[in-house]
CSV table of C-alpha atoms in Angstrom, one decimal:
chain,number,residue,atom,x,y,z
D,9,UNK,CA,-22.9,-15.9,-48.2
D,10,UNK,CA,-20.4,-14.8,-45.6
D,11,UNK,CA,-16.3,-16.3,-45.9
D,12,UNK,CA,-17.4,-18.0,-42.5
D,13,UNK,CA,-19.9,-20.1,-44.0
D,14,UNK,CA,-17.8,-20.6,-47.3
D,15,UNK,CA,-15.3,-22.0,-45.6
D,16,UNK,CA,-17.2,-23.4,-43.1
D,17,UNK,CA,-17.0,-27.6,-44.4
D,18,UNK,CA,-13.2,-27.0,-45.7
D,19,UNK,CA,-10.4,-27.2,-43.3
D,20,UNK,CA,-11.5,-24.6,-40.7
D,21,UNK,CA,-14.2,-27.2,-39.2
D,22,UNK,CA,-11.3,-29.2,-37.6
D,23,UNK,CA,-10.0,-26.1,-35.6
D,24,UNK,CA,-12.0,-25.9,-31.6
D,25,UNK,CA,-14.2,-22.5,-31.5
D,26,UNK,CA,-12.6,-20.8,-29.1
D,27,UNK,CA,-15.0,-20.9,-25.6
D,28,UNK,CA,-14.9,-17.3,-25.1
D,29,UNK,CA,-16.8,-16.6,-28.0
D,30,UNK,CA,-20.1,-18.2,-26.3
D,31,UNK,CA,-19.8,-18.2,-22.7
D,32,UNK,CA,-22.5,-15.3,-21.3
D,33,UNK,CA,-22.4,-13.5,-24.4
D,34,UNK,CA,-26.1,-14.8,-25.6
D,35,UNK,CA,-27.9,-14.7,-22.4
D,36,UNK,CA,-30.4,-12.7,-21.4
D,37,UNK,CA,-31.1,-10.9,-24.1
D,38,UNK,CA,-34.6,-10.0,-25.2
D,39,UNK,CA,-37.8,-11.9,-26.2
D,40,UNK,CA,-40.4,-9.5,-26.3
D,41,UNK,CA,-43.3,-10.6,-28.1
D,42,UNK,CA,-42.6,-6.5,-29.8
D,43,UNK,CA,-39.1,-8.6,-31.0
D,44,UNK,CA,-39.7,-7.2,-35.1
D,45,UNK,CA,-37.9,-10.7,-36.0
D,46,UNK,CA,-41.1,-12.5,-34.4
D,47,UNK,CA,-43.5,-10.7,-35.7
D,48,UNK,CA,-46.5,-12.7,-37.2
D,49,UNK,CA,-44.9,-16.1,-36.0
D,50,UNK,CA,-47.0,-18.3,-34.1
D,51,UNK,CA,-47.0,-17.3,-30.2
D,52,UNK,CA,-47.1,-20.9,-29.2
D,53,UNK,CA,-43.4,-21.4,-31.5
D,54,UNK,CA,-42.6,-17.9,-30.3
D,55,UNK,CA,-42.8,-19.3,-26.8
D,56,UNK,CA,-40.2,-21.9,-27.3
D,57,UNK,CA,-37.7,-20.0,-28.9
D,58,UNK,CA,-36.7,-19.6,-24.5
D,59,UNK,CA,-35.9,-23.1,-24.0
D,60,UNK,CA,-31.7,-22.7,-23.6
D,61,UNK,CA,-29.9,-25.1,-26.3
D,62,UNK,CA,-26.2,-26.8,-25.7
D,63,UNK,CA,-24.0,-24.4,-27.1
D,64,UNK,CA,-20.7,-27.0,-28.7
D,65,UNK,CA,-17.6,-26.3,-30.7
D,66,UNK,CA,-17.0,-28.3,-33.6
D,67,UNK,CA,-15.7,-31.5,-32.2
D,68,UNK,CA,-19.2,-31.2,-29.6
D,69,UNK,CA,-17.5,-30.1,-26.7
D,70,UNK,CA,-20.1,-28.1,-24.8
D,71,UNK,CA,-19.1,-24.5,-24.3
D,72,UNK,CA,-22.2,-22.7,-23.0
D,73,UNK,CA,-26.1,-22.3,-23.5
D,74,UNK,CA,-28.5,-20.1,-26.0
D,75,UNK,CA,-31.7,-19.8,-26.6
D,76,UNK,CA,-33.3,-21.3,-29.1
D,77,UNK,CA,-33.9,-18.4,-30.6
D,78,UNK,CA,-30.5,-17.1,-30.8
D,79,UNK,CA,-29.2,-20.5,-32.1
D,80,UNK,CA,-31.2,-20.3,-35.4
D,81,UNK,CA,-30.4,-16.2,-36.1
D,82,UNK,CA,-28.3,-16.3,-39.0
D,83,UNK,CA,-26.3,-13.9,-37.6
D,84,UNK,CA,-24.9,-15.3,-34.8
D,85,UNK,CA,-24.2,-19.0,-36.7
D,86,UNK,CA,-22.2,-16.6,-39.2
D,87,UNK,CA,-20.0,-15.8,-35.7
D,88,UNK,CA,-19.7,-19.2,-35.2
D,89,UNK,CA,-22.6,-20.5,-33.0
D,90,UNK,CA,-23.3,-23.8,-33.0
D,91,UNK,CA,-25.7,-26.2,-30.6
D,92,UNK,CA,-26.5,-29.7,-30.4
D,93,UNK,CA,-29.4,-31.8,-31.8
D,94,UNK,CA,-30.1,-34.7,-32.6
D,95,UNK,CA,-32.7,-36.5,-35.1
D,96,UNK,CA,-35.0,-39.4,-34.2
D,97,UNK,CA,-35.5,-42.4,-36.8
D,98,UNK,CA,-38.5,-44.6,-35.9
D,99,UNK,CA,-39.4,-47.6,-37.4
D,100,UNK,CA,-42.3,-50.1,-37.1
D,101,UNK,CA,-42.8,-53.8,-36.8
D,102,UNK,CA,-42.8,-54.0,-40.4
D,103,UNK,CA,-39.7,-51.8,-40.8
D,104,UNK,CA,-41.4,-48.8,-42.1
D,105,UNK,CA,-40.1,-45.2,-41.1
D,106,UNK,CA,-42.2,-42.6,-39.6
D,107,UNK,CA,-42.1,-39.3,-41.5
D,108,UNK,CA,-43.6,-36.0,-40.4
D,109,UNK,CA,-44.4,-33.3,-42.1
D,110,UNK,CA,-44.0,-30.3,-40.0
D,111,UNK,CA,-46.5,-28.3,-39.2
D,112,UNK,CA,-47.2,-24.6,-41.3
D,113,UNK,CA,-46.7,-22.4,-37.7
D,114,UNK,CA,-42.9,-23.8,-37.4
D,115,UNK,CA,-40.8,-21.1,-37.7
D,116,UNK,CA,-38.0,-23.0,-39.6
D,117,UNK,CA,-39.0,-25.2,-42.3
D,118,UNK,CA,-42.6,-25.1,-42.5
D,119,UNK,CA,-44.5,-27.8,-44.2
D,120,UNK,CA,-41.2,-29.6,-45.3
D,121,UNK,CA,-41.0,-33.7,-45.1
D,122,UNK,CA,-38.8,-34.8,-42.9
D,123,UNK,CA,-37.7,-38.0,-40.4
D,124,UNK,CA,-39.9,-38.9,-37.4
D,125,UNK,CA,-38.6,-36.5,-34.7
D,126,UNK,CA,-36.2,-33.5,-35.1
D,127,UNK,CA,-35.3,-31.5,-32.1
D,128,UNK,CA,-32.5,-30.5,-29.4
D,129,UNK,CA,-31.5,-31.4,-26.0
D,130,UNK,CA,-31.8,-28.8,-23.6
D,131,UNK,CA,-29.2,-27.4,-21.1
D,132,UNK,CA,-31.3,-29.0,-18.1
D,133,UNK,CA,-30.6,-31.5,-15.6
D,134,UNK,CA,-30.5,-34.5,-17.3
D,135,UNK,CA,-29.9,-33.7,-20.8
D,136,UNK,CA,-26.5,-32.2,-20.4
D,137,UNK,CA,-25.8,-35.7,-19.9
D,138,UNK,CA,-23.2,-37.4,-21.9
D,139,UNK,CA,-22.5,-40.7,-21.3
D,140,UNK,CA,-23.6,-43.2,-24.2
D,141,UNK,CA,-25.3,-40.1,-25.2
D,142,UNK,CA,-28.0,-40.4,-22.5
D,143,UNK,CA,-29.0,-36.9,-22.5
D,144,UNK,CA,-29.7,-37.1,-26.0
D,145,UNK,CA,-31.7,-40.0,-25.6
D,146,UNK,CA,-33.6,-38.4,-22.9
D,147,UNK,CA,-34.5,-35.3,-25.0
D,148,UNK,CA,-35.6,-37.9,-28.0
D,149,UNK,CA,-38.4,-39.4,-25.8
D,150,UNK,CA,-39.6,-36.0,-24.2
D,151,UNK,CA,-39.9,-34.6,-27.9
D,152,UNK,CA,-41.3,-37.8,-29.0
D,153,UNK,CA,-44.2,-37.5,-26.4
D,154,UNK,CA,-44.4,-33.2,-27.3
D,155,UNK,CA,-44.6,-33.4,-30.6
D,156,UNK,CA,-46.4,-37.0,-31.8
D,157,UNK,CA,-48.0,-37.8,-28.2
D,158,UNK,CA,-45.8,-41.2,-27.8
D,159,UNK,CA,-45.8,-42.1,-24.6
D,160,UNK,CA,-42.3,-43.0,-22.6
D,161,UNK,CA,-43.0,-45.9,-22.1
D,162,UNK,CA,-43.3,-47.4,-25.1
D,163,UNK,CA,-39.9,-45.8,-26.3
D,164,UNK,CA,-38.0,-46.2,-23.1
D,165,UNK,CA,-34.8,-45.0,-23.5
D,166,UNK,CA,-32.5,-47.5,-23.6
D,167,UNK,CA,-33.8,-48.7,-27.0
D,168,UNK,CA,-32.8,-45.9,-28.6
D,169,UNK,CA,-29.7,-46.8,-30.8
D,170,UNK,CA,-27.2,-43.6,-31.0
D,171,UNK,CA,-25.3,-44.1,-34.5
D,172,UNK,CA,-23.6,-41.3,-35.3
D,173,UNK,CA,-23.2,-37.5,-35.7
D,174,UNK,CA,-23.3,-34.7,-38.3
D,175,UNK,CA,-22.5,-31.4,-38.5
D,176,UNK,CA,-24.9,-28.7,-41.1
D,177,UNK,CA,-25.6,-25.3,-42.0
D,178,UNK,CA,-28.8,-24.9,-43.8
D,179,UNK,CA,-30.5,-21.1,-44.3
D,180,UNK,CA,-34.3,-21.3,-43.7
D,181,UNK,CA,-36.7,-22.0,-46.4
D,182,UNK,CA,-38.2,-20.1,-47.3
D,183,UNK,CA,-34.9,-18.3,-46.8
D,184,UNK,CA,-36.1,-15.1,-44.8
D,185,UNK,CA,-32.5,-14.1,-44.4
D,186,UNK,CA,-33.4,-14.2,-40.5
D,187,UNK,CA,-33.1,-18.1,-39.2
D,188,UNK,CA,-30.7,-21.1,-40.2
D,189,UNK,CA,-29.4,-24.4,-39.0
D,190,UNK,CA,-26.2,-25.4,-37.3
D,191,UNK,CA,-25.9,-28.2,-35.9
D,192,UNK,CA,-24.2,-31.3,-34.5
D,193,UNK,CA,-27.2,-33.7,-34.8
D,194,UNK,CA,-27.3,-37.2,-32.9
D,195,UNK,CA,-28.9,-39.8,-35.1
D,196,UNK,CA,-30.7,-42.1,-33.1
D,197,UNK,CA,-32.4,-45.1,-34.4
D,198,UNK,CA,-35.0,-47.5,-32.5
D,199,UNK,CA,-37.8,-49.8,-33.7
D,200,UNK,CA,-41.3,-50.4,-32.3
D,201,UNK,CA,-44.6,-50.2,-32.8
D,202,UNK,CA,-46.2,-46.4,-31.2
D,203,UNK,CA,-49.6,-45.1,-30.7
D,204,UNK,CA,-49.8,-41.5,-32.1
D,205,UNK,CA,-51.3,-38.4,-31.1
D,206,UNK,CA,-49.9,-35.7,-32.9
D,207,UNK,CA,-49.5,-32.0,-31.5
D,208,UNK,CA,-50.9,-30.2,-34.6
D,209,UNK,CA,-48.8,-27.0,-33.5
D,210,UNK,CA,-45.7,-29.0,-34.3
D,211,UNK,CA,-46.6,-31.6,-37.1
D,212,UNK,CA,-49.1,-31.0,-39.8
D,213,UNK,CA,-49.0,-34.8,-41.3
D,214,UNK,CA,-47.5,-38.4,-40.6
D,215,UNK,CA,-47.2,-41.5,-42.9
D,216,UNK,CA,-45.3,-44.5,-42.8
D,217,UNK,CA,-43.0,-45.5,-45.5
D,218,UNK,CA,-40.8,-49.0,-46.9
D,219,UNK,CA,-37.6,-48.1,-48.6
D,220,UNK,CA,-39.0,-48.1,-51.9
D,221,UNK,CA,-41.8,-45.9,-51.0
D,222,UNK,CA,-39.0,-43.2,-49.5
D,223,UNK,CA,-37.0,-43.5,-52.5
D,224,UNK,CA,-40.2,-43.0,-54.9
D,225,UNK,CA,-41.3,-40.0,-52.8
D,226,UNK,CA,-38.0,-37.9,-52.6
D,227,UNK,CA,-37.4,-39.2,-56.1
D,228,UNK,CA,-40.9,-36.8,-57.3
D,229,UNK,CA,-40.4,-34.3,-54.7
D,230,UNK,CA,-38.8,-31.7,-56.3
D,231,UNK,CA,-41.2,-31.9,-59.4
D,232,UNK,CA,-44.4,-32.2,-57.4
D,233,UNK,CA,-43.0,-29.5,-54.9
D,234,UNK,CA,-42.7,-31.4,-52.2
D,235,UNK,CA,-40.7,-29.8,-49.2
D,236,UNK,CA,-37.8,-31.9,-47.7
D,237,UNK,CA,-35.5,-30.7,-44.9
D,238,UNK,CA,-31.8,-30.3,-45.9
D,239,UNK,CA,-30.4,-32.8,-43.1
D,240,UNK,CA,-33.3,-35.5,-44.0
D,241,UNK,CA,-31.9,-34.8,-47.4
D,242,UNK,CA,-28.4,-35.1,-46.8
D,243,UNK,CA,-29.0,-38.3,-44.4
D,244,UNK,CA,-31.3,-39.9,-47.2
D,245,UNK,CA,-28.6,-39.8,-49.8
D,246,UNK,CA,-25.3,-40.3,-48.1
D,247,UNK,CA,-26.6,-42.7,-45.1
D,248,UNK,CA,-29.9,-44.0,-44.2
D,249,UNK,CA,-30.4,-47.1,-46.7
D,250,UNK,CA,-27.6,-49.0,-44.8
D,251,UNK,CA,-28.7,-48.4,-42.1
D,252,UNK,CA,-32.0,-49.2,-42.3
D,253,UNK,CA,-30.7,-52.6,-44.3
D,254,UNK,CA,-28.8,-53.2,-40.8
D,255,UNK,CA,-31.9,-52.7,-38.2
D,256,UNK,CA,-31.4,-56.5,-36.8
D,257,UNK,CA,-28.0,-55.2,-36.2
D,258,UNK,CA,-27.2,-51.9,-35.9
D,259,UNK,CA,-24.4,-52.3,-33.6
D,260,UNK,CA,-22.3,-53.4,-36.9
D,261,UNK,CA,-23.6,-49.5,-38.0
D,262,UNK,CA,-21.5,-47.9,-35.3
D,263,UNK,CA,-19.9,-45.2,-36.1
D,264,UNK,CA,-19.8,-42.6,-32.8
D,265,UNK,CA,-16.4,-41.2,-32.9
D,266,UNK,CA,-17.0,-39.6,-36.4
D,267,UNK,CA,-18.5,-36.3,-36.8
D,268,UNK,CA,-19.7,-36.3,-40.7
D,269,UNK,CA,-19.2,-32.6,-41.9
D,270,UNK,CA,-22.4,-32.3,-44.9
């Protein structure tokens, strides 16, 4: 592992990236379907590797755009590069959390467990939005709708509940020495009951699960060989079960001028 990412959760986290390190310098380069890092990847997740993420430094300042593609190369989040994300907890009526397992054509984390909605918003008209975290709100229900066929309306977005951020680096797994993650992810929190028609492309399974049944399932995972993402992870043992004790009132949850470094 490079000294960048040694060091990258010590002290040096605290320092701004410097802006001239993103802005222009990841734009317009190529994504040629001949691209030797794509090759064999599904062409539908090949095609949104184009969508242009929120480039931030590491208090979540915005400083430019990438593609999504140049977000997760390993290479460039050893230079520093790091966008915004966020990750979408949905519960039920009966206060059960939607898991997803992603789907086998994703290009990062294939087949691994992981909370309902997990995804970035864009550097688009109202997204860029950061006011109560709007924008990120507004990405939430789009991805919601893409990925698990919710409809808006019934997760409008003012009933998403923005807690909190964190800041990761996870390699891909399985580690292909290509893609990673580094993010400032938004958790957002909201509660109601959803009709689901999932995109296969993006999620291969769903179930809904009580506390208990969470704890019991990451509890076996890693002798059954179950797959869990490294932020669901890291969220699952330093933060959720508060939370989710708090759901009549998450406002006492709060915590929005922290940026957890994990």
């Amino acid at each position: 592992m490079s000294k960048f990412l040694r060091s990258l959760f010590g002290k040096i986290w605290l320092r701004t990236t410097p802006k001239y390190i993103f802005h222009g310098i990841y734009r317009g380069r190529s994504m040629s379907s001949a691209d030797s890092l794509l090759a064999g990847l599904d062409q539908t997740q090949i095609d949104l590797l184009k969508e242009e993420c929120i480039l931030v430094d590491t208090n979540d300042v915005k400083v430019g755009s990438a593609s999504k593609k140049d977000c997760h190369l390993l290479k460039n989040i050893e230079n520093g590069m790091l966008h915004r994300a966020f990750s979408v907890f949905l519960f039920n009526s009966d206060n059960k959390l939607l898991l997803q397992q992603r789907s086998l054509a994703k290009i990062t984390y294939p087949g691994h467990f992981t909370n309902t909605c997990c995804s970035h918003p864009l550097n688009m008209e109202g997204e860029i939005d950061e006011e109560n975290a709007i924008g990120v709100r507004r990405a939430a229900q789009r991805k919601l709708k893409h990925e698990l066929g919710i409809e808006p309306a019934q997760v409008p977005v003012d009933d998403f509940t923005y807690l909190t951020r964190i800041h990761y680096f996870a390699p891909n797994c399985p580690n292909d020495d290509k893609f990673g993650e580094h993010e400032i992810d938004y958790i957002l929190f909201i509660r109601c009951d959803v009709d689901l028609d999932v995109n296969e492309n993006e999620v291969k399974s769903i179930r809904y699960v009580s506390q208990e049944e969470l704890q019991a399932f990451i509890s076996k995972s890693e002798s059954d060989g179950t797959l869990i993402t490294p932020w669901f992870q890291h969220i699952v043992e330093r933060f959720l079960y508060p939370w989710w004790d708090n759901l009549d009132k998450l406002d006492t949850q709060l915590d929005r001028q922290t940026i957890h470094r994990v």
